[in-house]
Tab-separated table of C-alpha atoms in Angstrom:
chain	number	residue	atom	x	y	z
A	183	MET	CA	11.236	199.966	-45.098
A	184	PHE	CA	11.596	203.314	-43.119
A	185	GLN	CA	9.586	204.843	-40.931
A	186	THR	CA	9.815	208.688	-40.080
A	187	ILE	CA	9.303	209.798	-36.368
A	188	ARG	CA	8.988	213.496	-35.474
A	189	PHE	CA	9.617	213.815	-31.833
A	190	SER	CA	10.529	217.108	-29.452
A	191	SER	CA	10.981	218.795	-32.974
A	192	LEU	CA	13.774	216.117	-33.993
A	193	ILE	CA	13.352	213.944	-36.967
A	194	PHE	CA	14.365	210.420	-36.915
A	195	VAL	CA	14.618	207.765	-39.852
A	196	VAL	CA	13.804	204.835	-38.426
A	197	LEU	CA	14.292	201.599	-40.001
A	198	ALA	CA	11.795	199.588	-39.061
A	199	PHE	CA	11.096	195.533	-40.089
A	200	SER	CA	8.426	193.776	-41.403
A	201	GLY	CA	7.591	190.511	-42.898
A	202	CYS	CA	8.625	186.969	-41.671
A	203	GLY	CA	11.156	186.793	-39.808
A	204	GLY	CA	11.894	190.406	-38.722
A	205	GLY	CA	9.500	190.462	-35.657
A	206	GLY	CA	7.534	193.075	-34.288
A	207	ALA	CA	9.868	194.291	-31.907
A	208	SER	CA	9.596	197.825	-33.576
A	209	ASN	CA	6.262	198.204	-31.989
A	210	ASN	CA	7.252	198.245	-28.236
A	211	THR	CA	10.256	200.399	-29.073
A	212	ASN	CA	9.635	204.417	-27.974
A	213	ALA	CA	11.200	207.505	-30.109
A	214	ALA	CA	13.161	208.154	-27.403
A	215	SER	CA	15.042	205.312	-27.706
A	216	TYR	CA	16.757	206.245	-30.414
A	217	ILE	CA	17.932	209.668	-29.636
A	218	THR	CA	21.819	209.272	-29.248
A	219	ALA	CA	24.715	211.437	-26.557
A	220	ASP	CA	25.357	213.485	-29.399
A	221	GLN	CA	21.673	214.310	-30.779
A	222	ILE	CA	21.236	214.516	-26.361
A	223	LYS	CA	24.083	217.333	-25.813
A	224	GLY	CA	22.198	219.659	-28.454
A	225	TYR	CA	18.748	219.432	-26.157
A	226	SER	CA	17.359	222.721	-24.795
A	227	ASP	CA	16.034	222.103	-21.611
A	228	SER	CA	11.984	222.467	-23.134
A	229	GLN	CA	13.480	220.086	-24.862
A	230	ILE	CA	14.446	217.552	-21.944
A	231	GLN	CA	10.672	218.237	-20.733
A	232	GLY	CA	9.632	217.849	-23.658
A	233	LEU	CA	10.424	214.222	-23.774
A	234	GLY	CA	7.848	213.484	-20.805
A	235	THR	CA	7.879	210.331	-19.258
A	236	ASP	CA	9.103	209.254	-22.491
A	237	ILE	CA	12.616	209.961	-20.797
A	238	GLN	CA	12.880	206.574	-19.356
A	239	TYR	CA	13.536	204.996	-22.921
A	240	LEU	CA	16.750	207.024	-23.586
A	241	GLN	CA	19.575	204.752	-23.441
A	242	SER	CA	22.084	204.208	-20.988
A	243	ASN	CA	25.014	206.829	-22.352
A	244	VAL	CA	22.111	209.052	-23.130
A	245	LEU	CA	20.794	209.688	-19.639
A	246	GLU	CA	24.742	209.681	-19.016
A	247	ALA	CA	25.532	212.072	-21.304
A	248	LEU	CA	22.422	214.323	-19.914
A	249	ASP	CA	24.913	218.314	-18.531
A	250	TYR	CA	24.128	220.475	-15.123
A	251	HIS	CA	26.395	223.344	-16.858
A	252	THR	CA	24.008	225.898	-18.429
A	253	GLY	CA	24.537	228.288	-21.806
A	254	SER	CA	22.813	230.162	-24.207
A	255	ASN	CA	20.666	226.658	-25.169
A	256	ASN	CA	20.480	225.696	-21.546
A	257	PRO	CA	19.738	228.382	-18.809
A	258	VAL	CA	18.845	226.439	-16.218
A	259	GLY	CA	20.615	222.597	-17.521
A	260	GLN	CA	19.267	219.709	-18.314
A	261	ILE	CA	19.891	217.297	-15.339
A	262	GLU	CA	17.840	220.957	-13.650
A	263	SER	CA	14.866	220.868	-15.948
A	264	ILE	CA	14.282	217.539	-15.407
A	265	THR	CA	10.505	217.214	-13.853
A	266	PRO	CA	8.615	215.453	-11.150
A	267	ALA	CA	6.908	213.200	-13.411
A	268	GLN	CA	10.188	212.168	-15.537
A	269	ILE	CA	11.898	211.911	-12.330
A	270	ALA	CA	8.850	209.863	-10.528
A	271	VAL	CA	9.333	206.728	-13.990
A	272	LEU	CA	13.077	206.308	-14.113
A	273	THR	CA	14.127	203.429	-11.907
A	274	PRO	CA	17.357	203.331	-9.482
A	275	ALA	CA	19.285	201.604	-11.849
A	276	LYS	CA	18.715	204.768	-14.752
A	277	ILE	CA	19.112	207.149	-11.727
A	278	ARG	CA	22.636	206.083	-11.329
A	279	LEU	CA	23.672	206.708	-15.169
A	280	LEU	CA	21.458	211.179	-14.861
A	281	GLY	CA	25.337	213.063	-16.109
A	282	ALA	CA	27.430	210.457	-15.025
A	283	THR	CA	29.984	210.875	-17.821
A	284	ILE	CA	33.347	210.561	-17.437
A	285	GLN	CA	35.983	210.952	-19.461
A	286	ASN	CA	36.725	207.034	-19.902
A	287	PRO	CA	33.628	205.762	-21.530
A	288	ASN	CA	34.082	202.783	-20.332
A	289	ILE	CA	33.763	203.901	-16.748
A	290	ILE	CA	30.935	205.013	-15.411
A	291	GLY	CA	30.569	207.964	-13.368
A	292	THR	CA	28.757	209.386	-10.681
A	293	ALA	CA	25.710	210.767	-11.036
A	294	GLN	CA	25.149	214.350	-10.595
A	295	ILE	CA	21.375	214.179	-8.900
A	296	ALA	CA	22.432	216.538	-6.503
A	297	TYR	CA	21.429	219.570	-9.663
A	298	LEU	CA	18.318	217.662	-9.323
A	299	ASN	CA	15.118	220.819	-8.460
A	300	ASP	CA	13.755	220.998	-5.606
A	301	SER	CA	10.269	219.688	-7.147
A	302	THR	CA	12.090	216.992	-8.639
A	303	TRP	CA	14.480	216.012	-5.738
A	304	ALA	CA	11.557	216.081	-3.436
A	305	MET	CA	9.860	213.410	-6.080
A	306	LEU	CA	13.039	211.008	-5.720
A	307	VAL	CA	13.044	211.916	-2.029
A	308	SER	CA	9.614	210.255	-1.641
A	309	SER	CA	10.174	206.878	-2.633
A	310	SER	CA	12.050	204.490	-0.153
A	311	THR	CA	13.981	202.604	-3.163
A	312	GLN	CA	15.076	205.766	-4.435
A	313	VAL	CA	16.507	206.644	-1.027
A	314	ALA	CA	18.292	202.931	-0.435
A	315	ALA	CA	19.159	203.351	-4.059
A	316	ILE	CA	21.650	206.659	-3.642
A	317	THR	CA	25.617	205.874	-3.321
A	318	ALA	CA	27.957	207.319	-0.701
A	319	ALA	CA	29.661	209.008	-4.095
A	320	GLU	CA	26.291	210.671	-4.617
A	321	ILE	CA	25.930	211.812	-0.832
A	322	ALA	CA	28.704	213.431	-1.375
A	323	THR	CA	27.942	215.707	-3.872
A	324	LEU	CA	24.355	216.936	-1.746
A	325	TRP	CA	23.802	219.741	-0.269
A	326	ASP	CA	22.627	220.483	3.239
A	327	LYS	CA	18.531	221.075	1.828
A	328	HIS	CA	19.305	217.528	-0.025
A	329	ILE	CA	20.142	215.881	3.089
A	330	VAL	CA	16.330	217.967	4.944
A	331	ALA	CA	13.960	216.939	1.343
A	332	LEU	CA	14.999	213.673	3.144
A	333	GLY	CA	12.700	213.545	5.318
A	334	THR	CA	11.813	210.668	7.682
A	335	ASN	CA	12.826	208.409	4.386
A	336	ILE	CA	16.753	208.926	5.713
A	337	SER	CA	15.924	205.870	7.467
A	338	PHE	CA	16.247	204.278	4.022
A	339	LEU	CA	19.741	205.426	3.439
A	340	SER	CA	21.998	202.367	2.459
A	341	ASP	CA	24.707	202.156	5.952
A	342	LEU	CA	27.064	203.502	3.521
A	343	ALA	CA	25.519	206.403	3.056
A	344	LEU	CA	25.580	207.480	5.700
A	345	VAL	CA	28.664	207.057	6.749
A	346	ALA	CA	29.062	209.608	3.551
A	347	LEU	CA	27.508	212.217	5.159
A	348	ASP	CA	29.776	215.092	6.136
A	349	TYR	CA	29.873	218.110	8.113
A	350	HIS	CA	32.063	220.123	6.122
A	351	THR	CA	30.431	223.687	5.404
A	352	GLY	CA	30.606	225.172	1.258
A	353	ASN	CA	29.152	226.671	-0.313
A	354	ASN	CA	26.267	225.134	-1.090
A	355	ASN	CA	26.505	223.614	2.280
A	356	PRO	CA	26.623	226.672	4.645
A	357	LEU	CA	25.732	224.387	7.902
A	358	GLY	CA	26.866	221.072	6.168
A	359	GLN	CA	25.238	217.967	5.799
A	360	ILE	CA	24.965	216.461	9.456
A	361	GLU	CA	24.402	219.852	11.137
A	362	SER	CA	20.734	219.700	8.609
A	363	ILE	CA	19.888	216.197	10.201
A	364	LEU	CA	16.589	216.813	11.201
A	365	ALA	CA	15.281	216.131	14.424
A	366	ALA	CA	12.066	214.110	13.016
A	367	GLN	CA	14.878	212.713	10.962
A	368	ILE	CA	17.006	211.616	14.168
A	369	ASP	CA	13.587	210.283	15.387
A	370	VAL	CA	13.303	207.157	12.276
A	371	LEU	CA	17.727	206.193	12.744
A	372	THR	CA	17.696	202.927	14.993
A	373	PRO	CA	20.941	203.602	17.048
A	374	ALA	CA	22.976	200.998	14.321
A	375	GLN	CA	22.101	203.845	12.500
A	376	VAL	CA	23.222	206.513	14.249
A	377	ARG	CA	26.923	204.943	14.791
A	378	LEU	CA	27.263	204.717	11.085
A	379	ILE	CA	26.643	209.040	10.808
A	380	GLY	CA	30.009	210.758	8.987
A	381	ALA	CA	31.515	207.819	9.819
A	382	SER	CA	34.127	207.133	7.328
A	383	GLY	CA	37.491	206.265	8.554
A	384	PRO	CA	40.954	205.492	6.709
A	385	GLY	CA	40.798	203.400	3.946
A	386	GLY	CA	37.051	203.034	3.359
A	387	THR	CA	36.871	201.729	7.181
A	388	ILE	CA	34.245	202.649	9.378
A	389	GLY	CA	35.281	205.456	12.185
A	390	THR	CA	33.040	207.139	14.777
A	391	SER	CA	30.454	209.033	13.598
A	392	LYS	CA	29.913	212.354	13.817
A	393	ILE	CA	27.658	213.214	16.098
A	394	SER	CA	28.686	216.058	17.931
A	395	TYR	CA	27.795	217.974	14.476
A	396	LEU	CA	24.057	217.020	14.887
A	397	ASN	CA	22.539	221.001	15.129
A	398	ASN	CA	20.371	221.276	19.240
A	399	GLY	CA	17.479	220.126	17.913
A	400	ALA	CA	18.560	216.948	16.184
A	401	TRP	CA	20.926	216.254	19.727
A	402	SER	CA	17.850	216.746	21.676
A	403	ALA	CA	15.970	214.270	19.371
A	404	LEU	CA	18.614	211.770	20.076
A	405	VAL	CA	19.013	211.792	23.382
A	406	SER	CA	15.560	211.959	24.485
A	407	SER	CA	15.527	208.434	24.305
A	408	PRO	CA	17.176	206.386	26.869
A	409	GLN	CA	18.044	203.555	23.996
A	410	GLN	CA	20.224	205.726	21.602
A	411	VAL	CA	22.192	207.083	24.730
A	412	ALA	CA	22.257	203.989	26.241
A	413	ALA	CA	24.290	203.578	22.315
A	414	ILE	CA	26.308	205.999	22.462
A	415	THR	CA	30.460	204.885	22.615
A	416	PRO	CA	32.953	206.236	24.407
A	417	ALA	CA	34.891	206.891	21.175
A	418	GLU	CA	31.457	209.871	20.876
A	419	VAL	CA	31.788	211.453	24.445
A	420	ALA	CA	34.831	212.005	23.548
A	421	THR	CA	33.302	214.092	20.299
A	422	LEU	CA	30.727	215.488	22.454
A	423	TRP	CA	30.876	219.662	23.296
A	424	ASP	CA	30.022	220.753	26.311
A	425	THR	CA	26.268	221.265	25.538
A	426	GLN	CA	25.191	218.155	24.488
A	427	VAL	CA	26.684	217.089	27.918
A	428	VAL	CA	24.049	219.764	29.586
A	429	ALA	CA	21.672	218.210	27.328
A	430	PHE	CA	21.451	214.675	28.190
A	431	GLY	CA	18.929	215.586	31.324
A	432	ALA	CA	18.536	213.076	33.069
A	433	ASN	CA	18.862	210.342	30.020
A	434	ILE	CA	22.816	210.823	31.730
A	435	SER	CA	22.072	207.815	33.804
A	436	SER	CA	21.214	206.220	30.398
A	437	LEU	CA	24.761	205.941	29.268
A	438	THR	CA	26.920	203.275	29.641
A	439	ASN	CA	30.238	203.165	32.061
A	440	PRO	CA	32.343	203.072	29.835
A	441	ASP	CA	30.863	205.916	28.552
A	442	LEU	CA	30.705	207.946	32.175
A	443	ALA	CA	34.450	207.274	31.965
A	444	ALA	CA	35.317	208.657	28.401
A	445	LEU	CA	34.136	212.175	30.035
A	446	THR	CA	37.153	215.107	30.727
A	447	CYS	CA	37.859	217.625	32.611
A	448	LEU	CA	39.501	218.832	29.446
A	449	VAL	CA	39.179	222.521	28.031
A	450	ASN	CA	39.557	223.911	24.892
A	451	LEU	CA	39.787	227.448	22.718
A	452	ASN	CA	37.463	226.262	19.822
A	453	GLY	CA	33.972	226.542	21.927
A	454	THR	CA	33.332	223.023	21.779
A	455	ASN	CA	34.637	222.502	25.239
A	456	PRO	CA	35.107	225.966	26.815
A	457	VAL	CA	33.624	224.486	30.515
A	458	GLY	CA	34.657	220.766	29.975
A	459	GLN	CA	32.474	217.600	30.154
A	460	ILE	CA	32.652	216.706	33.710
A	461	GLU	CA	32.036	220.112	34.960
A	462	SER	CA	29.274	221.087	32.250
A	463	ILE	CA	27.570	218.049	34.609
A	464	SER	CA	24.183	220.228	35.572
A	465	ALA	CA	22.339	219.230	39.364
A	466	SER	CA	19.650	217.529	38.157
A	467	GLU	CA	22.244	214.733	35.864
A	468	ILE	CA	24.156	213.928	38.716
A	469	ALA	CA	20.526	213.461	40.419
A	470	ALA	CA	19.944	210.583	38.179
A	471	LEU	CA	23.183	208.463	38.812
A	472	SER	CA	23.822	206.137	40.947
A	473	THR	CA	26.294	205.622	43.516
A	474	SER	CA	28.234	203.054	41.231
A	475	GLN	CA	28.094	205.185	37.841
A	476	VAL	CA	29.445	208.277	39.982
A	477	ARG	CA	32.328	206.401	40.580
A	478	MET	CA	32.868	205.914	36.672
A	479	ILE	CA	32.328	209.531	35.784
A	480	GLY	CA	35.970	210.337	34.177
A	481	ALA	CA	37.449	207.019	35.114
A	482	ALA	CA	38.854	206.551	31.943
A	483	GLY	CA	42.511	204.817	32.762
A	484	PRO	CA	45.089	203.667	30.515
A	485	GLY	CA	44.117	200.648	28.086
A	486	GLY	CA	41.023	200.804	28.849
A	487	ALA	CA	41.683	200.038	32.927
A	488	ILE	CA	38.668	202.317	35.098
A	489	GLY	CA	40.852	204.361	38.133
A	490	THR	CA	39.235	206.971	39.970
A	491	SER	CA	36.502	209.179	39.083
A	492	GLN	CA	37.279	212.616	38.608
A	493	LEU	CA	34.389	214.563	40.987
A	494	SER	CA	37.058	217.104	41.542
A	495	CYS	CA	35.942	218.707	37.917
A	496	MET	CA	32.360	218.551	39.270
A	497	ASN	CA	30.487	222.272	39.019
A	498	LEU	CA	29.289	223.151	43.142
A	499	GLY	CA	26.102	222.949	42.402
A	500	ALA	CA	26.107	219.524	40.628
A	501	TRP	CA	28.321	218.626	43.951
A	502	ALA	CA	26.153	220.091	46.173
A	503	THR	CA	23.201	217.584	44.095
A	504	LEU	CA	26.087	214.750	45.288
A	505	THR	CA	26.170	215.518	48.651
A	506	SER	CA	22.618	216.070	49.939
A	507	ASP	CA	22.885	212.409	49.509
A	508	LEU	CA	23.120	210.496	52.423
A	509	ALA	CA	23.934	207.706	49.851
A	510	GLN	CA	26.545	209.040	47.713
A	511	VAL	CA	28.342	211.178	50.347
A	512	ALA	CA	29.124	206.903	52.094
A	513	ALA	CA	30.142	205.624	48.491
A	514	ILE	CA	32.866	208.318	48.235
A	515	THR	CA	36.389	206.927	48.014
A	516	PRO	CA	39.873	207.835	49.732
A	517	GLN	CA	40.979	208.066	46.449
A	518	GLU	CA	38.234	210.794	45.413
A	519	VAL	CA	38.622	212.841	48.489
A	520	ALA	CA	42.465	212.870	47.826
A	521	THR	CA	41.458	214.795	44.522
A	522	PHE	CA	38.640	217.210	45.906
A	523	PRO	CA	39.438	221.064	46.365
A	524	ASP	CA	39.209	222.663	49.002
A	525	SER	CA	35.677	224.798	48.309
A	526	PHE	CA	33.973	220.997	48.439
A	527	ILE	CA	34.699	220.277	52.297
A	528	PRO	CA	32.292	222.853	53.290
A	529	ALA	CA	29.833	222.344	50.838
A	530	LEU	CA	29.568	217.944	52.113
A	531	GLY	CA	27.619	220.112	55.190
A	532	THR	CA	26.278	218.031	58.075
A	533	ASN	CA	26.364	215.347	55.630
A	534	ILE	CA	30.644	214.743	56.493
A	535	ASN	CA	30.015	212.484	58.798
A	536	GLN	CA	28.012	209.428	56.170
A	537	LEU	CA	31.723	209.156	55.028
A	538	ALA	CA	33.342	206.179	55.073
A	539	ASP	CA	35.916	205.881	58.386
A	540	ILE	CA	38.576	205.161	55.516
A	541	SER	CA	37.548	209.058	53.329
A	542	LEU	CA	37.397	211.224	56.719
A	543	SER	CA	40.732	209.601	57.164
A	544	SER	CA	42.098	210.387	53.622
A	545	LEU	CA	41.237	214.478	54.404
A	546	SER	CA	44.456	216.242	53.761
A	547	LEU	CA	46.517	219.077	54.738
A	548	TYR	CA	47.749	219.291	51.224
A	549	VAL	CA	48.014	223.392	49.879
A	550	ASN	CA	48.659	224.176	46.059
A	551	VAL	CA	49.487	227.358	44.383
A	552	ASN	CA	46.779	226.709	41.993
A	553	GLY	CA	43.987	227.395	43.380
A	554	THR	CA	42.161	224.354	44.339
A	555	ASN	CA	43.397	223.742	48.000
A	556	PRO	CA	44.987	227.038	48.723
A	557	ASN	CA	44.160	226.071	52.684
A	558	GLY	CA	43.714	222.655	52.715
A	559	GLN	CA	41.251	219.902	52.640
A	560	ILE	CA	41.098	219.690	57.267
A	561	GLU	CA	41.495	224.142	57.227
A	562	SER	CA	38.360	223.796	54.843
A	563	ILE	CA	36.468	222.238	57.690
A	564	THR	CA	33.044	224.034	59.174
A	565	ALA	CA	32.216	224.136	62.284
A	566	ALA	CA	28.925	222.922	61.779
A	567	GLU	CA	30.758	219.569	60.585
A	568	ILE	CA	33.061	219.572	63.210
A	569	ASN	CA	29.334	219.498	65.479
A	570	ALA	CA	28.104	217.127	63.365
A	571	LEU	CA	30.920	214.425	63.801
A	572	SER	CA	30.655	211.481	66.146
A	573	SER	CA	33.596	211.649	68.826
A	574	ASN	CA	34.959	208.751	66.514
A	575	GLN	CA	35.083	210.802	63.753
A	576	ILE	CA	36.916	213.694	65.866
A	577	GLY	CA	39.707	210.968	66.621
A	578	ILE	CA	39.978	209.909	63.398
A	579	LEU	CA	40.871	213.083	61.934
A	580	ALA	CA	43.080	213.944	64.908
A	581	SER	CA	44.531	210.083	63.887
A	582	ILE	CA	46.445	212.163	60.428
A	583	THR	CA	49.435	213.169	60.126
A	584	SER	CA	50.480	216.836	59.674
A	585	PRO	CA	54.503	218.479	60.282
A	586	TYR	CA	54.020	217.974	63.922
A	587	GLY	CA	53.874	214.082	63.241
A	588	ALA	CA	51.721	211.017	63.692
A	589	ALA	CA	48.282	211.873	64.291
A	590	THR	CA	48.562	215.955	64.972
A	591	ALA	CA	46.320	216.812	62.404
A	592	ILE	CA	44.092	218.368	64.321
A	593	ALA	CA	45.970	221.352	65.198
A	594	TYR	CA	44.534	222.113	61.191
A	595	LEU	CA	41.315	222.937	61.665
A	596	ASN	CA	40.432	226.831	61.851
A	597	ILE	CA	39.698	228.163	64.694
A	598	GLY	CA	35.538	228.670	64.466
A	599	ALA	CA	36.105	224.531	63.838
A	600	PHE	CA	38.357	224.006	66.986
A	601	SER	CA	36.691	225.910	69.062
A	602	VAL	CA	32.395	223.785	68.725
A	603	LEU	CA	34.712	220.412	69.378
A	604	SER	CA	32.081	219.773	72.955
A	605	ALA	CA	32.540	217.498	75.260
A	606	LEU	CA	31.656	215.020	74.248
A	607	GLN	CA	34.008	214.897	71.254
A	608	THR	CA	37.519	216.200	73.631
A	609	PRO	CA	37.945	212.727	75.276
A	610	VAL	CA	38.775	210.796	72.638
A	611	LEU	CA	42.099	214.323	72.120
A	612	THR	CA	45.236	212.094	73.362
A	613	ALA	CA	47.939	214.305	74.067
A	614	THR	CA	50.165	213.338	70.938
A	615	ASN	CA	46.898	214.276	68.938
A	616	VAL	CA	47.445	218.113	70.921
A	617	LEU	CA	51.204	218.485	70.229
A	618	GLY	CA	50.407	221.261	67.424
A	619	VAL	CA	47.273	223.087	69.002
A	620	TYR	CA	48.372	226.514	69.533
A	621	ALA	CA	47.431	229.089	72.273
A	622	THR	CA	44.530	231.117	70.301
A	623	GLN	CA	43.063	227.722	69.838
A	624	LEU	CA	42.930	225.865	73.202
A	625	ALA	CA	41.836	229.322	74.526
A	626	SER	CA	38.851	229.050	72.530
A	627	LEU	CA	37.165	225.685	73.717
A	628	SER	CA	35.183	225.783	76.706
A	629	THR	CA	35.571	224.902	79.941
A	630	ALA	CA	33.337	222.010	79.461
A	631	ALA	CA	35.269	220.935	76.812
A	632	LEU	CA	38.188	221.778	78.483
A	633	ALA	CA	37.249	219.513	81.408
A	634	ALA	CA	36.973	216.902	79.272
A	635	LEU	CA	40.122	216.769	78.082
A	636	PRO	CA	41.854	213.269	79.527
A	637	SER	CA	44.395	213.852	82.412
A	638	ALA	CA	46.930	212.524	80.199
A	639	THR	CA	46.195	215.560	77.709
A	640	ARG	CA	45.989	218.250	79.304
A	641	SER	CA	49.281	216.994	81.729
A	642	SER	CA	50.913	217.265	78.583
A	643	LEU	CA	49.940	220.885	77.757
A	644	THR	CA	52.810	223.312	76.914
A	645	VAL	CA	53.283	226.733	78.843
A	646	THR	CA	52.758	228.431	75.675
A	647	GLN	CA	49.557	226.257	74.960
A	648	LYS	CA	47.939	227.308	78.015
A	649	ALA	CA	49.134	230.979	77.734
A	650	SER	CA	45.494	231.875	75.947
A	651	LEU	CA	43.796	230.582	78.800
A	652	THR	CA	41.456	232.553	80.877
A	653	ALA	CA	41.131	231.977	84.944
A	654	PRO	CA	37.650	229.754	85.072
A	655	GLN	CA	39.542	227.955	82.270
A	656	HIS	CA	42.647	227.221	83.833
A	657	THR	CA	40.601	225.878	86.282
A	658	ALA	CA	38.623	223.699	83.875
A	659	CYS	CA	41.574	221.763	82.760
A	660	GLY	CA	43.294	221.794	86.384
A	661	CYS	CA	46.348	222.767	84.411
C-alpha cells in the first residue's frame, strides 16, 4: 500500500510493503532517507535545520548536494545552517560528503566543512574521532579561525592533514593557518607531529616543516621544551628568523650539533633576518653552551662536513660572555682566531692568557677595508692584555711573521701595549724580534725593561731606534 509522510513541510508518498515476504524493513526507515538530491536543492535554510537529527538518514548523494551558496531562499546557506546537534549525529564518513558534489557525479569531491557555522564547527572538532577524519583536501579549505577552534584536539589531525597546513594569507586567512596555531596547541603536539606542520613537498613528498611561521607565543611554547628543541632539524634551522633564535634562551643547548652548525650569519632585507642568526645569539644563550657546542656554531661545511665555527659573527655582548669563561677561551681554535675582527681582541681582556699557544700564535697583522680589521689583531692588543701574558706568551707573539720578516711581529703592538712590556717579559726578545721596533716604541719602555733585554738584543739596536731614548734609558740599556 502507499503511505503518505509529511516531513519538513513536504509530502512524500512512500510505498509500504506488507504481508509475507515483504519484510519489515520499512518500519526502520526514516522519512529523510527518501529525500532526493534534487529535492534537497530546494530546501531553505530553515528546512535544513528542520530536519533535526534526522539529517543522519539523508542518502549519500543528498548530503553531497547540500550547498553553501546563498540566495533569496538561503540567506545563510544550507551548510552554514547545519546545527551543532545535527553535526553531532553524523559519522565521520557522512561528514566527508557534506557539499562534496563535483561536476562528475561518479566522483566525490571535498567536503565543504569550512562553511559550517562557528558553533557547529566547535561541536565537530570537539570530537577527536571527527578531527582525525579531516582530510588534507579539507584542511586546504579551512580558515584561520577553524585552526584555532581545533584546540588541543589538533593533536588528532592525521599526518597528511598537518602537512597540508599552510602559511599563506588571504581574505579568510588574514594571519595564515600556521601563524594561527596557539601555544596550547603546540604543547600537545609531539616532536614528530611538529616536523609535519606545513611540510608539503613536491609530488606529495614530506619536506621541511614551516615552523618559522608559528606566532611568537606558539614558538615560545615550542622552544620551552628541550625535547622539542632537540627535534628541530638543520633544514628547519635554515628557515628560522633572528627573533626565533633569541627565543631559544638557555634551551639553545638542546639543539643538536648539526642544528648549531646550520646557523648562519646571513642577513636579508625581507625582515626575517635583518641581523643574522648567529649575530642574534644572546649572552645568556652563549653561557648555556658547552665548549664543544660553541665549536659547532655556523660550522656547516661542504657536503655535510664540519668546518670552522662562525664565532666572528657573534655580537659583542655574546662575545664578552664567551670570553669571560676561561674554559671557553682555552677552547678557541687557531682557525677561529683567523676569522676574528679587531674588536674581538680587546674583549678577550686578561683572559687572553688562556688562549692555547697555537691560537695565540695565530693572531694576525692583517687589515682590510671592510671594517672588520681596520687595524689588525696584534695592533689591537691592549696594555692590560700584555700585562696578563707570561714571558713565554710574549715570545709567541714576537715569533709571528710581519713585513719586517719572520719573528718580528712585536713591533706591531700599539705603543700603549708595547710600553708595558716588563722586565720579566723583555728578556725573551731576540735581536730578530726587535728589527722593526721604532724609536718611540723603544723609548716607551721602562729603564728596567730596557736593562732586561738580552745583551745581544741591546747590541743590535740601531742609531735610529735609540734616537728617542733618554739619558737614563741609554744608561739602563748600556747602548
